XYZ file of C-alpha atoms in Angstrom:
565
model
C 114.619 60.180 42.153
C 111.515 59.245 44.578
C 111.519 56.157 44.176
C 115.437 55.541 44.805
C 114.716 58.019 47.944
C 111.875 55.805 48.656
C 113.936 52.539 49.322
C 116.873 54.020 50.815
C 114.011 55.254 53.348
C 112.833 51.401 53.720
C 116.601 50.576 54.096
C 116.645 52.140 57.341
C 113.530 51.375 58.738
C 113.218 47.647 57.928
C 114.571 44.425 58.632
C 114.998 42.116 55.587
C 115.723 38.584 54.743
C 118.230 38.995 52.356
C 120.523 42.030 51.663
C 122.128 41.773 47.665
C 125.301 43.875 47.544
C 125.968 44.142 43.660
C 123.526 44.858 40.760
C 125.487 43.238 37.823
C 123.433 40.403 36.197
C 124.458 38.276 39.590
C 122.693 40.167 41.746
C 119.920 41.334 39.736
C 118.893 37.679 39.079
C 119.266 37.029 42.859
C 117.009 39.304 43.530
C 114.347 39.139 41.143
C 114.716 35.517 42.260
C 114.601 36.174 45.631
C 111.417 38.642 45.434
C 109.295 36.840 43.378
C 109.449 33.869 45.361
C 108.442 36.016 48.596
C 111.811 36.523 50.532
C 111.664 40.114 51.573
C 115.175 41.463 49.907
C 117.195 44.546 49.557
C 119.274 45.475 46.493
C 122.284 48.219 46.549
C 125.008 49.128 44.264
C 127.930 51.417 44.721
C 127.165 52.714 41.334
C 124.582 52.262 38.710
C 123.005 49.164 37.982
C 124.934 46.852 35.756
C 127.797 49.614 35.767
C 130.849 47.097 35.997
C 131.239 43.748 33.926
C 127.364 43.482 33.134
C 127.490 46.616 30.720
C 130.270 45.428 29.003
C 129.587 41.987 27.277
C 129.527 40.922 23.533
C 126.203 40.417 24.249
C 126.139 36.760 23.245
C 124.251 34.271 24.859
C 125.857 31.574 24.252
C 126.385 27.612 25.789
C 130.208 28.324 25.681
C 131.236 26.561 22.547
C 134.694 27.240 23.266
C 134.880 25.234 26.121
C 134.532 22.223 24.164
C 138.117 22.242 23.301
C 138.638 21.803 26.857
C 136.423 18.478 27.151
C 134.924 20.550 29.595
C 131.274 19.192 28.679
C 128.997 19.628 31.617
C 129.479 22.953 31.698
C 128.999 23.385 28.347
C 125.592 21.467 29.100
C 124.696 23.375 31.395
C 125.369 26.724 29.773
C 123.602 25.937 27.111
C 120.151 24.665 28.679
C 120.407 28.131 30.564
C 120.607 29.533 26.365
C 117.564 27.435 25.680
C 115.541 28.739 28.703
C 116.434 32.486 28.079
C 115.312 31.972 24.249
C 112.013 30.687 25.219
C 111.040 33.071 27.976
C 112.457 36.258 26.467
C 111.593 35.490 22.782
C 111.585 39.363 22.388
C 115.241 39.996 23.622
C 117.347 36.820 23.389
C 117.152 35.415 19.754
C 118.797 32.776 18.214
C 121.453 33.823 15.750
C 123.563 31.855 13.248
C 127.905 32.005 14.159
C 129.582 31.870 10.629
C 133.020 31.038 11.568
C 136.233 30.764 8.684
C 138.971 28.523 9.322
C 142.331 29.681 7.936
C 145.030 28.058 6.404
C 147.714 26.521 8.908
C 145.307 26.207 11.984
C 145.721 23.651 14.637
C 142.006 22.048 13.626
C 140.838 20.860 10.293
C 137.528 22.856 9.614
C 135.865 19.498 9.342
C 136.805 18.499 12.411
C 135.588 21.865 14.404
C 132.067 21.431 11.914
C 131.826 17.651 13.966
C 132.396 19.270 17.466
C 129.649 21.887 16.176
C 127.459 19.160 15.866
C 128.176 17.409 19.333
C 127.599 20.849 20.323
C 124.215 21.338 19.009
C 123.693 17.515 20.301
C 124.854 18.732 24.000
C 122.406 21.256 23.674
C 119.330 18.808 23.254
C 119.180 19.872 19.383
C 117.138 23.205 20.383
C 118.838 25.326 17.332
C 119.356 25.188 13.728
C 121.422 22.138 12.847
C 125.354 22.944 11.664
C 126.515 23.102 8.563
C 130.114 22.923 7.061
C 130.843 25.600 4.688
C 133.996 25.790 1.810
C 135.817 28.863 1.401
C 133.156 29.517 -1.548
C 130.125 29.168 0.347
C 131.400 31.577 3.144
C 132.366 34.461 0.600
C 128.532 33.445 -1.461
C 127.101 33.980 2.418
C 129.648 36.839 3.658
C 131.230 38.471 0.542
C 133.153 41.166 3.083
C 135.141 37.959 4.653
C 138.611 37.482 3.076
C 138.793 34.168 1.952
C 141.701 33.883 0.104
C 143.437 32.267 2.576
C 140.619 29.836 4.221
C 140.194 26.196 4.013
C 136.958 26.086 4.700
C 134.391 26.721 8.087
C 130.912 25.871 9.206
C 128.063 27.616 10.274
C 125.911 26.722 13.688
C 123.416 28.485 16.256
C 123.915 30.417 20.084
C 121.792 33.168 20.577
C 122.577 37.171 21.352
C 120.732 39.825 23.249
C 118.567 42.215 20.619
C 119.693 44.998 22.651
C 121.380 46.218 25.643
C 123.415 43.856 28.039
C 123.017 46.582 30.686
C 119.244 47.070 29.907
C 118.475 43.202 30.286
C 120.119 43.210 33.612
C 117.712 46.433 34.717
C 114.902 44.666 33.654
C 115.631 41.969 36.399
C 116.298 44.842 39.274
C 113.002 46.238 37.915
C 111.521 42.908 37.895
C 112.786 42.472 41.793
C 111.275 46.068 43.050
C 108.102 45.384 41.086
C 107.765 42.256 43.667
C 108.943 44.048 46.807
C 112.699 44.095 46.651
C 113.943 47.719 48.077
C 116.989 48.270 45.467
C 118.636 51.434 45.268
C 121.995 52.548 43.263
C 124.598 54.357 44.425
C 124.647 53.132 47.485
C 127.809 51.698 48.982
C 128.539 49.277 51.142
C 131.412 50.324 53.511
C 131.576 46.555 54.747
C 129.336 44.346 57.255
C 129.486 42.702 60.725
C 127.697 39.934 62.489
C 125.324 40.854 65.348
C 124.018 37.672 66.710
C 121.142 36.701 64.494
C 121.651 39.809 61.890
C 124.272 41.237 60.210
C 124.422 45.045 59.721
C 125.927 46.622 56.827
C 127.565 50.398 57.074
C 125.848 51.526 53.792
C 126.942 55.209 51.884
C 124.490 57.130 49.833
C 127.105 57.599 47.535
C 125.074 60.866 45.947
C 124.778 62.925 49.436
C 127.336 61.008 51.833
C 124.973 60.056 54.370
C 125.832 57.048 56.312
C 122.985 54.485 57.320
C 122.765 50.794 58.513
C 121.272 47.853 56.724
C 120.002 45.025 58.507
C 119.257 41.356 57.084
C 119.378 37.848 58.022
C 121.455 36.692 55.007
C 124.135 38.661 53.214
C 124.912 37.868 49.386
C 128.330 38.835 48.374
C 127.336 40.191 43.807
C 129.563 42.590 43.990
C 131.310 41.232 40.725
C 134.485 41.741 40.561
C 135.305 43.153 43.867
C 133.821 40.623 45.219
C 136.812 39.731 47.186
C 137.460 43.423 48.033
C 134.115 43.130 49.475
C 134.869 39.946 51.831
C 137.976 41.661 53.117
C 135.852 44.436 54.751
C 133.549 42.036 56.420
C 136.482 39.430 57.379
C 134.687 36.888 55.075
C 137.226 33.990 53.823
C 136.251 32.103 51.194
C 137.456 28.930 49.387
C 137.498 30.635 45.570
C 138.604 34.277 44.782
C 138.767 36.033 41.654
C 141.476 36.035 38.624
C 140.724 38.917 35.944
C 140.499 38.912 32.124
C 140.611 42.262 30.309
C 138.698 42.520 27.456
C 137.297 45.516 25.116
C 135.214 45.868 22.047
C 135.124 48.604 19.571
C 131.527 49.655 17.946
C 132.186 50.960 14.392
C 130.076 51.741 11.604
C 127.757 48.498 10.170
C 129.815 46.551 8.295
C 127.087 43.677 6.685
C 123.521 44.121 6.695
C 123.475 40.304 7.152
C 122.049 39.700 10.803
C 124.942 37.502 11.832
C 127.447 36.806 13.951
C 131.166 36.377 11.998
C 133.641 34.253 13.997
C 136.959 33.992 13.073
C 140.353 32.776 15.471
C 142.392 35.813 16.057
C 146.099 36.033 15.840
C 146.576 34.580 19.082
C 144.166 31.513 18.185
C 140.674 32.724 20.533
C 137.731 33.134 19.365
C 137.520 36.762 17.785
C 133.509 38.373 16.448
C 131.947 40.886 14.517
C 128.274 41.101 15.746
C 125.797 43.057 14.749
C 124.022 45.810 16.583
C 121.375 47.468 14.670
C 122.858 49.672 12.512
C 126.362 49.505 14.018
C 128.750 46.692 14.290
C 130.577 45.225 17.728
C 133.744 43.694 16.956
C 136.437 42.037 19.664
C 137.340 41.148 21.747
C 140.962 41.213 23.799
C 141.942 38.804 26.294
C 144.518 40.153 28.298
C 145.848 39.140 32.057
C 145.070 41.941 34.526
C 145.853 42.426 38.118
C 142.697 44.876 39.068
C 139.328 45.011 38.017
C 139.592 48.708 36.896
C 140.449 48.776 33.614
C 141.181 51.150 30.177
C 141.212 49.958 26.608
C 145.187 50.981 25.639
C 146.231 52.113 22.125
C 147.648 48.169 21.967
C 143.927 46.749 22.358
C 142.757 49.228 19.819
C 145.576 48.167 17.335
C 144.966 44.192 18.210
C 141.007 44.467 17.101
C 141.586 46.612 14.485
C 144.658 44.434 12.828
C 142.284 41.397 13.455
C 139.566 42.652 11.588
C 141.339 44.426 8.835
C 142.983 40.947 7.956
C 139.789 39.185 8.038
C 137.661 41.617 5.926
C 137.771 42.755 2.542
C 136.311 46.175 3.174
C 136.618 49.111 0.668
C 138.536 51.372 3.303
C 140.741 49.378 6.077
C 138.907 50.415 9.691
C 140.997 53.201 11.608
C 140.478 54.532 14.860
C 138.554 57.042 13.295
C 135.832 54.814 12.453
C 135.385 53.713 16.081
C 131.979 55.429 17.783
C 132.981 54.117 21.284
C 134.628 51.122 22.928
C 133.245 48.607 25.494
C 136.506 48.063 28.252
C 135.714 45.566 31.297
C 136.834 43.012 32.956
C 136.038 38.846 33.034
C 135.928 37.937 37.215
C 137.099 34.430 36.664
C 136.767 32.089 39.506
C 139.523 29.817 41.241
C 140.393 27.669 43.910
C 142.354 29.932 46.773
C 144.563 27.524 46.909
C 145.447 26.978 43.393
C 148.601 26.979 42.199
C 150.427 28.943 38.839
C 150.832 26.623 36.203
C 147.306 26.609 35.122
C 146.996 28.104 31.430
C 145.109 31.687 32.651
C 143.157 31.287 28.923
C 141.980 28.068 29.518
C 139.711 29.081 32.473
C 135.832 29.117 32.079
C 133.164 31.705 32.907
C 131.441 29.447 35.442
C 129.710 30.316 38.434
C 130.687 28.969 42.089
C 128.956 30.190 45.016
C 130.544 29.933 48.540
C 128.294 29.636 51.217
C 129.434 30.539 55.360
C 126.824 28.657 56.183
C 127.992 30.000 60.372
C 127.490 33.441 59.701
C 124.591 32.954 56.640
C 127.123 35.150 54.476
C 127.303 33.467 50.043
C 129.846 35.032 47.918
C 128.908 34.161 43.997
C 132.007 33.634 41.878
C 132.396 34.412 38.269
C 129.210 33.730 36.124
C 128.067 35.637 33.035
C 124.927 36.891 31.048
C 123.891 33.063 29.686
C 124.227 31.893 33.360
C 121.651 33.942 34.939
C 118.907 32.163 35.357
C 121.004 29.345 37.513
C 122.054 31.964 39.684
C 119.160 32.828 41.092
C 117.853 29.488 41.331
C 120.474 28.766 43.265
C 121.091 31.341 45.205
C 117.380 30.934 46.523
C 118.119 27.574 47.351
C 120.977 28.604 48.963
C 119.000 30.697 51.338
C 116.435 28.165 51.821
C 118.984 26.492 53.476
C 120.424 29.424 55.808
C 116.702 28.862 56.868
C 114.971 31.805 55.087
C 111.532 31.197 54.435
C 110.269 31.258 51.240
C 106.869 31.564 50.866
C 106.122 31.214 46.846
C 108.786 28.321 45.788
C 107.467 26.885 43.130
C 106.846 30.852 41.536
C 108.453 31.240 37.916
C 110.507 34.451 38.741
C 111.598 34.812 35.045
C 110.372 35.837 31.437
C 108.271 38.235 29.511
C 104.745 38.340 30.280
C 101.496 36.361 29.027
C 101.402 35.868 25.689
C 97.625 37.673 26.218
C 99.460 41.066 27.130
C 101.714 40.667 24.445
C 98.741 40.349 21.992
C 96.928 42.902 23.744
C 100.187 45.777 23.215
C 100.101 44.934 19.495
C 96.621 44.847 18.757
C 96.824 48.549 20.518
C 99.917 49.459 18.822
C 98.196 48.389 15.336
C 94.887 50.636 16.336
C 96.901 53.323 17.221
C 98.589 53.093 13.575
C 102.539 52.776 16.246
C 104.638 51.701 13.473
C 103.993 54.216 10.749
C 104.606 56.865 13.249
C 108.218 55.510 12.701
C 108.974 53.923 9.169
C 112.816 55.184 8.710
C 113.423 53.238 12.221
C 115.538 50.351 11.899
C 112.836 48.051 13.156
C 109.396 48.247 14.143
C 108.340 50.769 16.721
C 106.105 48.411 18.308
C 108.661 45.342 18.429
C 110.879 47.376 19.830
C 108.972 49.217 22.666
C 107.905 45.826 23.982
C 111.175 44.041 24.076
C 112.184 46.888 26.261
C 109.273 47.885 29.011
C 106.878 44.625 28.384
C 103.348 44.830 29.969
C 104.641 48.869 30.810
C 104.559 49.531 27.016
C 100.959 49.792 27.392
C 100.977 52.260 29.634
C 103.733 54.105 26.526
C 100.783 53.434 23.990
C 98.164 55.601 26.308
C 100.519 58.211 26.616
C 101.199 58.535 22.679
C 97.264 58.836 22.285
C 96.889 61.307 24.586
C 100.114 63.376 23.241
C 101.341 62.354 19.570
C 104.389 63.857 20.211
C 105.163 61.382 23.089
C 106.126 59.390 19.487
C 109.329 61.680 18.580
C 112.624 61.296 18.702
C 113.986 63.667 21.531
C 118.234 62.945 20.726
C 118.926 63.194 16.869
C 120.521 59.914 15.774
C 118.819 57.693 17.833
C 115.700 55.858 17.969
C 114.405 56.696 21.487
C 110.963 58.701 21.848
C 110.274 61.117 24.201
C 107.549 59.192 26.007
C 110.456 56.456 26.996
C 112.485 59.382 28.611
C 109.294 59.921 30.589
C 109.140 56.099 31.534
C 112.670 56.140 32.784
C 111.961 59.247 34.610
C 109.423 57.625 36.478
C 110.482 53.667 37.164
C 114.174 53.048 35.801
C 115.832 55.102 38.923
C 118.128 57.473 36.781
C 120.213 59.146 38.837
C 123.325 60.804 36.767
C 122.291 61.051 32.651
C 125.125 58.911 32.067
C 122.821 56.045 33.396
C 120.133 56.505 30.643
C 122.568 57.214 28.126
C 124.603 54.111 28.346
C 122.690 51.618 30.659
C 118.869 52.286 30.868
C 119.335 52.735 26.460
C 122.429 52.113 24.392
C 122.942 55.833 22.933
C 126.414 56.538 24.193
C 127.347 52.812 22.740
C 126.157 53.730 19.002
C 126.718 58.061 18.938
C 129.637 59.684 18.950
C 130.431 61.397 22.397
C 130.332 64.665 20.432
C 127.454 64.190 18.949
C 125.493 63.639 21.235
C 126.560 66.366 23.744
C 125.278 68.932 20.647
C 122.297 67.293 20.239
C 119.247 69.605 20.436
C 117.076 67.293 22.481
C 119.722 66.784 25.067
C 118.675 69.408 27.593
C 115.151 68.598 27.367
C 116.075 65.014 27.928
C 117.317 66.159 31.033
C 114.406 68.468 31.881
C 111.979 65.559 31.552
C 114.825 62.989 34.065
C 115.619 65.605 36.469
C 113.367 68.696 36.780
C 114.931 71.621 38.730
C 118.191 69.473 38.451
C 118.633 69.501 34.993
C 120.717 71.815 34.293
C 123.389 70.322 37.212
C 123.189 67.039 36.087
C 123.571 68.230 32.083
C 126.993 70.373 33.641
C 127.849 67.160 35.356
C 127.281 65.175 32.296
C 129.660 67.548 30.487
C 132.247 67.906 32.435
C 132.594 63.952 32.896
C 132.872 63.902 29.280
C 135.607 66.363 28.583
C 137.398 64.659 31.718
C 137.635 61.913 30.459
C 138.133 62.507 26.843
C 141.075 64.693 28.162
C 142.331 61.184 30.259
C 141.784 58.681 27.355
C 144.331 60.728 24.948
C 146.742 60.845 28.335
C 146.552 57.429 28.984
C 147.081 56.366 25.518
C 149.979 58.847 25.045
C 151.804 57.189 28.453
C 151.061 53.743 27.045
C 151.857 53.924 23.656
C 155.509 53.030 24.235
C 155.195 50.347 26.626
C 152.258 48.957 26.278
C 153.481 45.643 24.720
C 155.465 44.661 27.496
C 153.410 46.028 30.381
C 149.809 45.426 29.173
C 149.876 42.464 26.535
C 146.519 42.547 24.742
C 146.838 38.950 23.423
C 148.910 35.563 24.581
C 148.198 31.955 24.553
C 150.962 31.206 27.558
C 149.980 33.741 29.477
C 149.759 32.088 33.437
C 148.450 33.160 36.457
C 149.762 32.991 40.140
């Protein structure tokens, strides 16, 4: 809590470059972009870090395969040198994974055909992967016996990549990545809207945990907000030439359903692209694609039905899934960029995930459009650029703002980790303890290994059922800015994505957790923790009782003709 304290302080009493309104992966890359390269920049969120869209991917990295169908190729080049990049400079987090995808009976392609676009694919994509391969309905069940293949023709296999662990937690790592360099980011903290002041702007900011109102000055204001970005613009009087369309769309985490680490693709009922991914010893399965009107969203009894219909009639598992088998559900929503102007005819499924970034350059105001996890690294380029041009200064341009450190610290952490004997202080975990601790902190792992010497029990598990260690509680306490324990729960780690709710509010480690986050405040913020929980437990079975009966007509979870206008 000092260190969020901290920059809200330097909010008030400094003048900065750049002010980032949004910590989703847009604005975290803008500003790790930003402060590496020497712009001085300030970060806020109205909630937690990475709370909105970011938290709620399939956490694929991918070059957008699907957007072949569309001939719409440079994006699909460009998406997928942005894949390449992110697998060579964060080797430890975004891997390269193998798509098996089945083909059934009746569908508008020939398998053959999709296995050629696969390979103009891994073509487009400078041949960085493992080539494709076409697959007959025996291969896929001698690779996948859980698929169904009775009524397959056939499929193929290729390459994208995913993220080893948590979206949310790879977008934190570029707002820690930002403050390490200068950046002043706090979450939280709301922006009530901004006005020009001849060469400034000032922004009415809201500490959203005590109420107090402060200003924010900066040269340049950038519009991450996500998708209220256009909200946003409305409060300042910004106009823009794009604006935001949204897609719904939820994922249910189940039980591991293959121990093989791949991704299963399949075309759901509707004819989209429909996954089972893995995720350690759970499974991610989706995901919906609905039309929405707002960007606040709920996952209805009809999206639960859709995924679970999909996957039943895909797999051949022992016991069809229920809703009892589901350990939580990811609900968010897709900001899809479009022309202002556009008119209604345009298929709403066909639209891409691209990025478009309106720039004012008269009142030094950019408003970033769309975008996603694979597209990061553009961003921020850009967006740099972009403020090069406002005429922002900055000092460091040729700095590489992005990846995991030297590969000398890397073999420094292990060659600790093995003197230290890390790994057999863990051998039921579901991979090693040393792999895993530096995909998540990095170079700040050492500092984990030190305190493990010093205290062995630094090496536990604190919550029962998961596989995070007391000593990384300490290291959020002290540089991930947790401010409610719903923020290390589901953002900072992935616990709330892979226990049951239930669970983990019994778990005996749970109020010590809290201890170690928020000293004399633990036992508030363990109430407050509660009582969110039962709150909205109490709404979810509300919500799905009122929209049981109407949900098909009201809140479609899947359509190919769906338009928007």
């Amino acid at each position: 809590m000092h260190l969020r304290k901290h920059n809200i302080d330097r909010h008030q009493q400094e003048d900065f470059d750049v002010l980032v309104i949004g910590g989703g992966i847009n604005g975290a890359a803008s500003a790790a972009a930003l402060a590496g390269k020497g712009v001085k920049v300030a970060l806020i969120d109205r909630g937690d870090f990475a709370s909105s869209t970011s938290m709620h991917s399939s956490n694929l990295v991918w070059g957008g395969i699907k957007y072949m169908e569309s001939h719409d190729f440079p994006l699909v080049r460009k998406l997928c040198k942005s894949r390449n990049h992110l697998i060579k400079h964060f080797p430890s987090t975004v891997q390269e994974i193998r798509f098996l995808t089945t083909i059934a009976s009746g569908f508008r392609y020939h398998p053959r055909y999709l296995w050629a676009g696969s390979w103009l694919y891994w073509f487009i994509g400078n041949g960085f992967t493992k080539i494709p391969h076409y697959l007959s309905s025996s291969d896929i069940k001698a690779r996948e016996p859980i698929i169904d293949t009775a009524g397959s023709v056939g499929g193929f296999e290729y390459s994208d990549a995913y993220l080893h662990d948590n979206d949310a937690r790879f977008v934190f790592n570029f707002v820690r990545s930002a403050m390490d360099r200068g950046c002043a980011a706090a979450n939280y903290v709301e922006s009530l809207g901004a006005k020009r002041e001849g060469q400034r702007w000032i922004i009415q900011a809201r500490d959203v945990m005590t109420g107090t109102s402060y200003e924010i000055r900066a040269k340049v204001v950038v519009n991450a907000a996500g998708p209220y970005v256009d909200q946003h613009n409305a409060l300042s009087g910004e106009r823009t030439e794009h604006q935001h369309v949204y897609s719904k769309g939820i994922h249910l985490i189940v039980p591991q359903l293959t121990e093989h680490r791949r991704v299963l693709a399949f075309f759901a009922d509707d004819g989209r692209l429909f996954f089972v991914i893995p995720m350690g010893r759970r499974t991610c399965i989706g995901t919906t694609d609905t039309r929405v009107d707002s960007p606040d969203v709920q996952v209805t009894d009809d999206d639960i039905r859709f995924v679970l219909d999909n996957i039943n009639k895909r797999l051949t598992l022992d016991t069809p899934l229920t809703r009892d088998d589901i350990i939580s559900t990811r609900c968010g929503v897709r900001p899809l960029a479009v022309k202002a102007s556009s008119g209604g005819d345009r298929d709403f499924l066909q639209l891409s995930r691209k990025h478009v970034i309106d720039t004012d350059a008269a009142t030094h105001h950019l408003s970033i459009f769309g975008g996603k996890l694979t597209d990061c690294l553009n961003v921020g380029d850009e967006i740099v650029a972009a403020v090069k041009e406002l005429g922002v200064e900055v000092p460091y341009g040729d700095y590489v703002w992005y990846g995991e450190p030297h590969r000398a610290v890397r073999e420094e952490f292990f060659h600790q980790a093995r003197l230290l004997g890390l790994d057999e202080m863990a051998p039921h975990h579901h991979e090693a303890l040393s792999t895993r601790l530096w995909r998540r902190y990095g170079a700040q792992a050492l500092d984990m290994l030190e305190e493990i010497r010093e205290d062995p029990r630094q090496a536990d598990v604190l919550i029962e059922g998961t596989e995070y260690l007391r000593c990384e509680i300490r290291q959020a306490q002290r540089r991930e800015m947790i401010t409610c324990l719903e923020d290390f729960l589901r953002r900072r780690s992935k616990i709330s994505l892979v226990v049951k709710a239930e669970e983990i509010r019994n778990a005996p480690g749970l109020r010590e957790a809290c201890e170690i986050l928020f000293g004399d405040e633990a036992d508030a913020k363990l109430d407050e923790y509660l009582a969110s929980a039962q709150a909205q437990s109490v709404e979810e079975r509300l919500s799905a009782d009122a929209q049981a009966a109407d949900s098909q007509v009201n809140n479609p979870a899947h359509s190919e003709t769906l338009k928007w206008r």
